[in-house]
Coordinates of N, CA and C in Angstrom, one line a residue:
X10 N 70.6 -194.7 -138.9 CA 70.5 -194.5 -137.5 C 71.8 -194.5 -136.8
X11 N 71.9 -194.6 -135.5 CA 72.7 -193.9 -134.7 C 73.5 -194.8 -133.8
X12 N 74.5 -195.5 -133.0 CA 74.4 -195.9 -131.8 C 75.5 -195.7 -131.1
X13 N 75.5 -195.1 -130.1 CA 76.0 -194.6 -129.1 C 76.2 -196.1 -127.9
X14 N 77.9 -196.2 -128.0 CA 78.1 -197.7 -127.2 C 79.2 -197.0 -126.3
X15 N 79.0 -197.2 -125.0 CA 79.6 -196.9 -123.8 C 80.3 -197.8 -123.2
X16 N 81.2 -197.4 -122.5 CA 82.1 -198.7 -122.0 C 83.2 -197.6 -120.3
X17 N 83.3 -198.8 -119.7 CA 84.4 -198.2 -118.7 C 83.5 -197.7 -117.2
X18 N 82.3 -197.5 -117.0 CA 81.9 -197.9 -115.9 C 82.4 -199.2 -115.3
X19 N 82.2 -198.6 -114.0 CA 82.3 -199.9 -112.7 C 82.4 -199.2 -111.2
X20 N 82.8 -200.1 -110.5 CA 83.1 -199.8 -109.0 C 84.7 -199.2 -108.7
X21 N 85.1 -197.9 -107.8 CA 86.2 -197.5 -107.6 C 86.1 -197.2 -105.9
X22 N 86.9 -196.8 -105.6 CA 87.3 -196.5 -104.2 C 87.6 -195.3 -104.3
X23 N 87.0 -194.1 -103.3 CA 86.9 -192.7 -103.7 C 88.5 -192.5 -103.4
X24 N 88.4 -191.3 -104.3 CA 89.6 -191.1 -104.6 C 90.1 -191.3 -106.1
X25 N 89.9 -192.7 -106.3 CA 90.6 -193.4 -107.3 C 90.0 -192.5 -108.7
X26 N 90.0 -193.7 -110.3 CA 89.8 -193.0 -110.9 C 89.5 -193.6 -112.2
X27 N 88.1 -193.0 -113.1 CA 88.0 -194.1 -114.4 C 87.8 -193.4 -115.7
X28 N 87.5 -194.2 -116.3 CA 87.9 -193.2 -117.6 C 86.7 -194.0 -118.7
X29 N 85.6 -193.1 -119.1 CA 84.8 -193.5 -119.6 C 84.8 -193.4 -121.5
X30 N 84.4 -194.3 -121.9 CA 84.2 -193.9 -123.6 C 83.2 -193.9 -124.2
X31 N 82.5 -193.8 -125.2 CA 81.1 -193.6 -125.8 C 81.5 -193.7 -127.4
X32 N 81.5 -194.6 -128.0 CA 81.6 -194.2 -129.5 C 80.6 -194.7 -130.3
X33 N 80.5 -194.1 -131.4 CA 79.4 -193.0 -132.2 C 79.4 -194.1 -133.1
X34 N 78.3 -194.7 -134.0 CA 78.6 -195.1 -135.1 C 77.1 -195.4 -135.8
X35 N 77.3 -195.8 -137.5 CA 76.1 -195.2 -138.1 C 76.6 -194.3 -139.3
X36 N 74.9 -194.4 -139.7 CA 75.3 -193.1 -140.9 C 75.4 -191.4 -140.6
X37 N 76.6 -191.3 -140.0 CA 76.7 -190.0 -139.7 C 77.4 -189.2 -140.9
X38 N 77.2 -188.2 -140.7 CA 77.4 -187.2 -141.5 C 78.9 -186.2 -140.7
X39 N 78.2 -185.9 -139.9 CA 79.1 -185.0 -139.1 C 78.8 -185.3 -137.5
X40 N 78.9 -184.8 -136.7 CA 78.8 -184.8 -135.2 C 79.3 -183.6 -134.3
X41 N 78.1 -182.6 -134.4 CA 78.2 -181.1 -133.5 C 78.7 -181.4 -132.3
X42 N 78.0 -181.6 -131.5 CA 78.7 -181.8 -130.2 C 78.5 -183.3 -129.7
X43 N 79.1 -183.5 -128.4 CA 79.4 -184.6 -127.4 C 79.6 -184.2 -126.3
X44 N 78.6 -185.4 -125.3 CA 78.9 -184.9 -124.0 C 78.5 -185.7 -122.9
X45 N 78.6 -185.6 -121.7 CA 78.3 -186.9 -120.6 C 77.4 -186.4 -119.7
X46 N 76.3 -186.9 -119.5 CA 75.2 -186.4 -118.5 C 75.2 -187.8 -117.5
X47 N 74.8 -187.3 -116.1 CA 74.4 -188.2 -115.1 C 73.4 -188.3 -114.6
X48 N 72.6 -189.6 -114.2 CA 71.6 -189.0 -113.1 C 71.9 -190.1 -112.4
X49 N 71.9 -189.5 -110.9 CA 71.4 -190.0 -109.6 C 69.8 -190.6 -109.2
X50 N 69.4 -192.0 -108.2 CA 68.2 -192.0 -108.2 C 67.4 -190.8 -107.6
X51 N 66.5 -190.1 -107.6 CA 65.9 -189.5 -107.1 C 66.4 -187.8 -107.4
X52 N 67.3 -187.9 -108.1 CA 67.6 -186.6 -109.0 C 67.7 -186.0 -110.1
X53 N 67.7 -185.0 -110.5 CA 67.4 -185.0 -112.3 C 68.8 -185.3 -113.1
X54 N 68.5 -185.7 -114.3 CA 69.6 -185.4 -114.9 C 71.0 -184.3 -115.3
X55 N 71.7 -184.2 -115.1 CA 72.3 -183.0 -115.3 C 73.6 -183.2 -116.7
X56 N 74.2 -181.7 -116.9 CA 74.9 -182.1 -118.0 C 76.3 -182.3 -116.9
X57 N 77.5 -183.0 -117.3 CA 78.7 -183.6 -116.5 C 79.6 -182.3 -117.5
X58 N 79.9 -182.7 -118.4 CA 80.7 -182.3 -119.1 C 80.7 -182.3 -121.0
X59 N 80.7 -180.8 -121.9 CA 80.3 -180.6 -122.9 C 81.3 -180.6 -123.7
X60 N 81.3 -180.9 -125.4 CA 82.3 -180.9 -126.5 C 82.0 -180.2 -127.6
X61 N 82.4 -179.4 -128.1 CA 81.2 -178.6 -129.3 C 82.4 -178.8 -130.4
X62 N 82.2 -178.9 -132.0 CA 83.1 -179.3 -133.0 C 83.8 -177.8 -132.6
X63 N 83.8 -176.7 -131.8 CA 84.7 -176.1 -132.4 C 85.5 -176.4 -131.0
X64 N 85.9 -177.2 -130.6 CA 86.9 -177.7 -128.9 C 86.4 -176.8 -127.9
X65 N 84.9 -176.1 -127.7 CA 84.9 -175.6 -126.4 C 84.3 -176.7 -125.4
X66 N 84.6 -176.3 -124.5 CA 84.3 -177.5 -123.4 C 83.5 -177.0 -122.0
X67 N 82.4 -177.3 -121.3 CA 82.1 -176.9 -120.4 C 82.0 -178.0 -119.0
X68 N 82.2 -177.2 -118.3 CA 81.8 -178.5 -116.9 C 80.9 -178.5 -115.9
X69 N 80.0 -179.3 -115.0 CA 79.6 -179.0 -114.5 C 80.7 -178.4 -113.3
X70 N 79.9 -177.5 -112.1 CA 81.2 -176.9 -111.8 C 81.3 -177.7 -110.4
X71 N 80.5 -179.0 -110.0 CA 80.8 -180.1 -108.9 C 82.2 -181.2 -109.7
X72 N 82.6 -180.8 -111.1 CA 83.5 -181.7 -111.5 C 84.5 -181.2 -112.1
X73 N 84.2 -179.6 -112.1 CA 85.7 -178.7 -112.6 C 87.0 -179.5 -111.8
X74 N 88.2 -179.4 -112.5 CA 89.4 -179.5 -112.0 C 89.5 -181.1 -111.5
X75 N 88.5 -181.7 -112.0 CA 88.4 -183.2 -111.5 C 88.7 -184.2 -113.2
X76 N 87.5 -183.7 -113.4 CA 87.3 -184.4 -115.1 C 87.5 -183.7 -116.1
X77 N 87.5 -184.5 -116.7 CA 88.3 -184.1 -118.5 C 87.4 -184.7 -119.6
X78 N 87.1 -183.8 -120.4 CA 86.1 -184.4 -121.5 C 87.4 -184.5 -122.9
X79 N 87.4 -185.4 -123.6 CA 88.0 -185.0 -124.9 C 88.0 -186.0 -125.7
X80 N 88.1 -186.1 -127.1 CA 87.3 -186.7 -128.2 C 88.1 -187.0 -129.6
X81 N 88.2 -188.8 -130.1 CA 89.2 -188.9 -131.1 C 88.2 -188.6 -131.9
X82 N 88.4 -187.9 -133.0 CA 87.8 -187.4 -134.6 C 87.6 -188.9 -135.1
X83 N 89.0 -189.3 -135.2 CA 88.7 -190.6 -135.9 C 87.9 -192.1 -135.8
X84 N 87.6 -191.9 -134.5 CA 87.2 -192.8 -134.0 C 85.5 -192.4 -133.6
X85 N 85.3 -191.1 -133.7 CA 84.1 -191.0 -133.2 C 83.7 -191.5 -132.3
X86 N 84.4 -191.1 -131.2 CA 84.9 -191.2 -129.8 C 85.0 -190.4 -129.2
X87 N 84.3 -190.2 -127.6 CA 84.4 -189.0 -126.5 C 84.6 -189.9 -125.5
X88 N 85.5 -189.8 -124.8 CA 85.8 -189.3 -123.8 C 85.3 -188.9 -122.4
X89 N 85.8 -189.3 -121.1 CA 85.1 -188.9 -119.7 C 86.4 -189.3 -118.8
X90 N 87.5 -188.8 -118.6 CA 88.8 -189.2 -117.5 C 88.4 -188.2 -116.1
X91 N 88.0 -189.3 -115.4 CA 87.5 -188.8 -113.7 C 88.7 -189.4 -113.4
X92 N 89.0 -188.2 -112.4 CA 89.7 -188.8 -110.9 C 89.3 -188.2 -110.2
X93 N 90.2 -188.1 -108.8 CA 89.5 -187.7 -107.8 C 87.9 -188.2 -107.5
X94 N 87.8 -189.3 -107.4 CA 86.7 -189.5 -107.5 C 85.7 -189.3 -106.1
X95 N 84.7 -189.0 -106.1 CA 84.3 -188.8 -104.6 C 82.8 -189.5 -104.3
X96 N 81.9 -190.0 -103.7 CA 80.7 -191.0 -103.5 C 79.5 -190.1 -104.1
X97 N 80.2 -188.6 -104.3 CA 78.6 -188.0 -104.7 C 79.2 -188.0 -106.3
X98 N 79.5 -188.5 -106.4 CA 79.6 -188.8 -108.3 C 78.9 -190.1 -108.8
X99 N 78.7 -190.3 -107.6 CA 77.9 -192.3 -107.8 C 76.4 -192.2 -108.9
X100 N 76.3 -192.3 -109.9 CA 75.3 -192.1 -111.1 C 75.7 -193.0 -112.2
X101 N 73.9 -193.4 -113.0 CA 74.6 -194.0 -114.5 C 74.8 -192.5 -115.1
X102 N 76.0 -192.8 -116.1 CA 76.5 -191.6 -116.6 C 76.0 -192.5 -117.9
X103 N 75.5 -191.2 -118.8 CA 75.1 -191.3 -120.2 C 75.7 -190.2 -121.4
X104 N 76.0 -191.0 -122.1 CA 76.5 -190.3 -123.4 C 75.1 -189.8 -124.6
X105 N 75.7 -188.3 -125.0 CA 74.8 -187.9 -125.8 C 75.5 -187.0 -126.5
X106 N 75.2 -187.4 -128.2 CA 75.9 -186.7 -129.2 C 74.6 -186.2 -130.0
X107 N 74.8 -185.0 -130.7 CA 74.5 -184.2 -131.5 C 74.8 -184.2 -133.3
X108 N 74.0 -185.1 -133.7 CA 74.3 -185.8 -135.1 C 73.4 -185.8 -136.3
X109 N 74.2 -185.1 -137.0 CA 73.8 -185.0 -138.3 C 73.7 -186.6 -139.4
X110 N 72.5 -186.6 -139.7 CA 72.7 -188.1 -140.7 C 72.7 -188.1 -142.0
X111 N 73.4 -188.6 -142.4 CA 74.0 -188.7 -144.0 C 72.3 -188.5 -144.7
X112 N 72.5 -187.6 -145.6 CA 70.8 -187.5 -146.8 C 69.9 -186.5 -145.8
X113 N 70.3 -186.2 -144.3 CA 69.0 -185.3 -143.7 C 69.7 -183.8 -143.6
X114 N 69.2 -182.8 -143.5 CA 69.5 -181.6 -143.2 C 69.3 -180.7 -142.1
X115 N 68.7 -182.2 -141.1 CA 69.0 -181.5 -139.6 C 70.0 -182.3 -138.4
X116 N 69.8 -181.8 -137.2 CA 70.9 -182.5 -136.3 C 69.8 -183.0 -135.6
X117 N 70.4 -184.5 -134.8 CA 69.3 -185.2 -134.0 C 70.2 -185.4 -132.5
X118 N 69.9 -185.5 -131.5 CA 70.3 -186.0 -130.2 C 70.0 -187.4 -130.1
X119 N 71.3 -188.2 -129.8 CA 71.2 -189.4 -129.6 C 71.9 -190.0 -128.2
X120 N 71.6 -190.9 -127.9 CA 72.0 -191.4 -126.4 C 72.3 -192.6 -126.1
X121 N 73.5 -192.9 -125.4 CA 73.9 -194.2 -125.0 C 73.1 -194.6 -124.2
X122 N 73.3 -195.8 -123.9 CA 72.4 -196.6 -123.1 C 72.9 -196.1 -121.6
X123 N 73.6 -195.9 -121.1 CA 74.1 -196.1 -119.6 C 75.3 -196.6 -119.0
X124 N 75.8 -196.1 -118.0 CA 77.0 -197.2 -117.3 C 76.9 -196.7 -116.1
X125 N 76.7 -197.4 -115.6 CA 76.6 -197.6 -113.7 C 78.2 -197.1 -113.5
X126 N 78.4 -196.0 -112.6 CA 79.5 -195.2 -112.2 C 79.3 -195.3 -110.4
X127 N 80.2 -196.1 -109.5 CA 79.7 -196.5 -108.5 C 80.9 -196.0 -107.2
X128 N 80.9 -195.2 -106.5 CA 82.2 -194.4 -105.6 C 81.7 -195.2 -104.3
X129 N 82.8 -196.1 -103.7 CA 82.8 -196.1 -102.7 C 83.2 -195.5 -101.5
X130 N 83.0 -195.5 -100.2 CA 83.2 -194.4 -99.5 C 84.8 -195.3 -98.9

């Protein structure tokens, strides 16, 4: 199995700026992609920002030119460096990787638990 452990949520002052992590651990085999989704209460989930093994990267486009997704190999580690932070970014942000497990011959989606990401005004 899989587990996805998050860390670097908290409270900031808009503007300011935090930098989230998610690492991967388990019997993995490989790991396709990585990425950071949020939701808001009373809003759906959305994707934040994407990592595909071949380095393409997508954003949502409320966080282009703001955040940065990127990912140690070694560590089976991703990545979330926000700045500019602004109060409509206030969401638990969740980590979800795309993982192959050692002995199976498919990919599964797995998910961190959460971290409260909190902008004050």
């Amino acid at each position: 199995q899989v587990q996805l452990v998050e860390s670097g949520g908290g409270l900031v002052q808009a503007g300011g700026s935090l930098r989230l992590s998610c690492a991967a651990s388990g019997n993995i085999f490989s790991i396709n992609a990585m990425g950071w989704y949020r939701q808001a209460p009373g809003k759906q989930r959305e994707l934040v920002a994407g990592l595909t093994s071949g380095g393409r990267t997508n954003y949502a486009d409320s966080v282009k030119g703001r955040f940065t997704i990127s990912r140690d190999n070694a560590k089976n580690t991703v990545y979330l460096q926000m700045n500019s932070l602004k109060p409509e970014d206030t969401a638990v942000y969740y980590c979800n990787a795309e993982v192959t497990l050692i002995g199976l011959g498919y990919s599964h989606n797995y998910w961190g638990q959460g971290t409260q990401v909190t902008v004050s005004s």
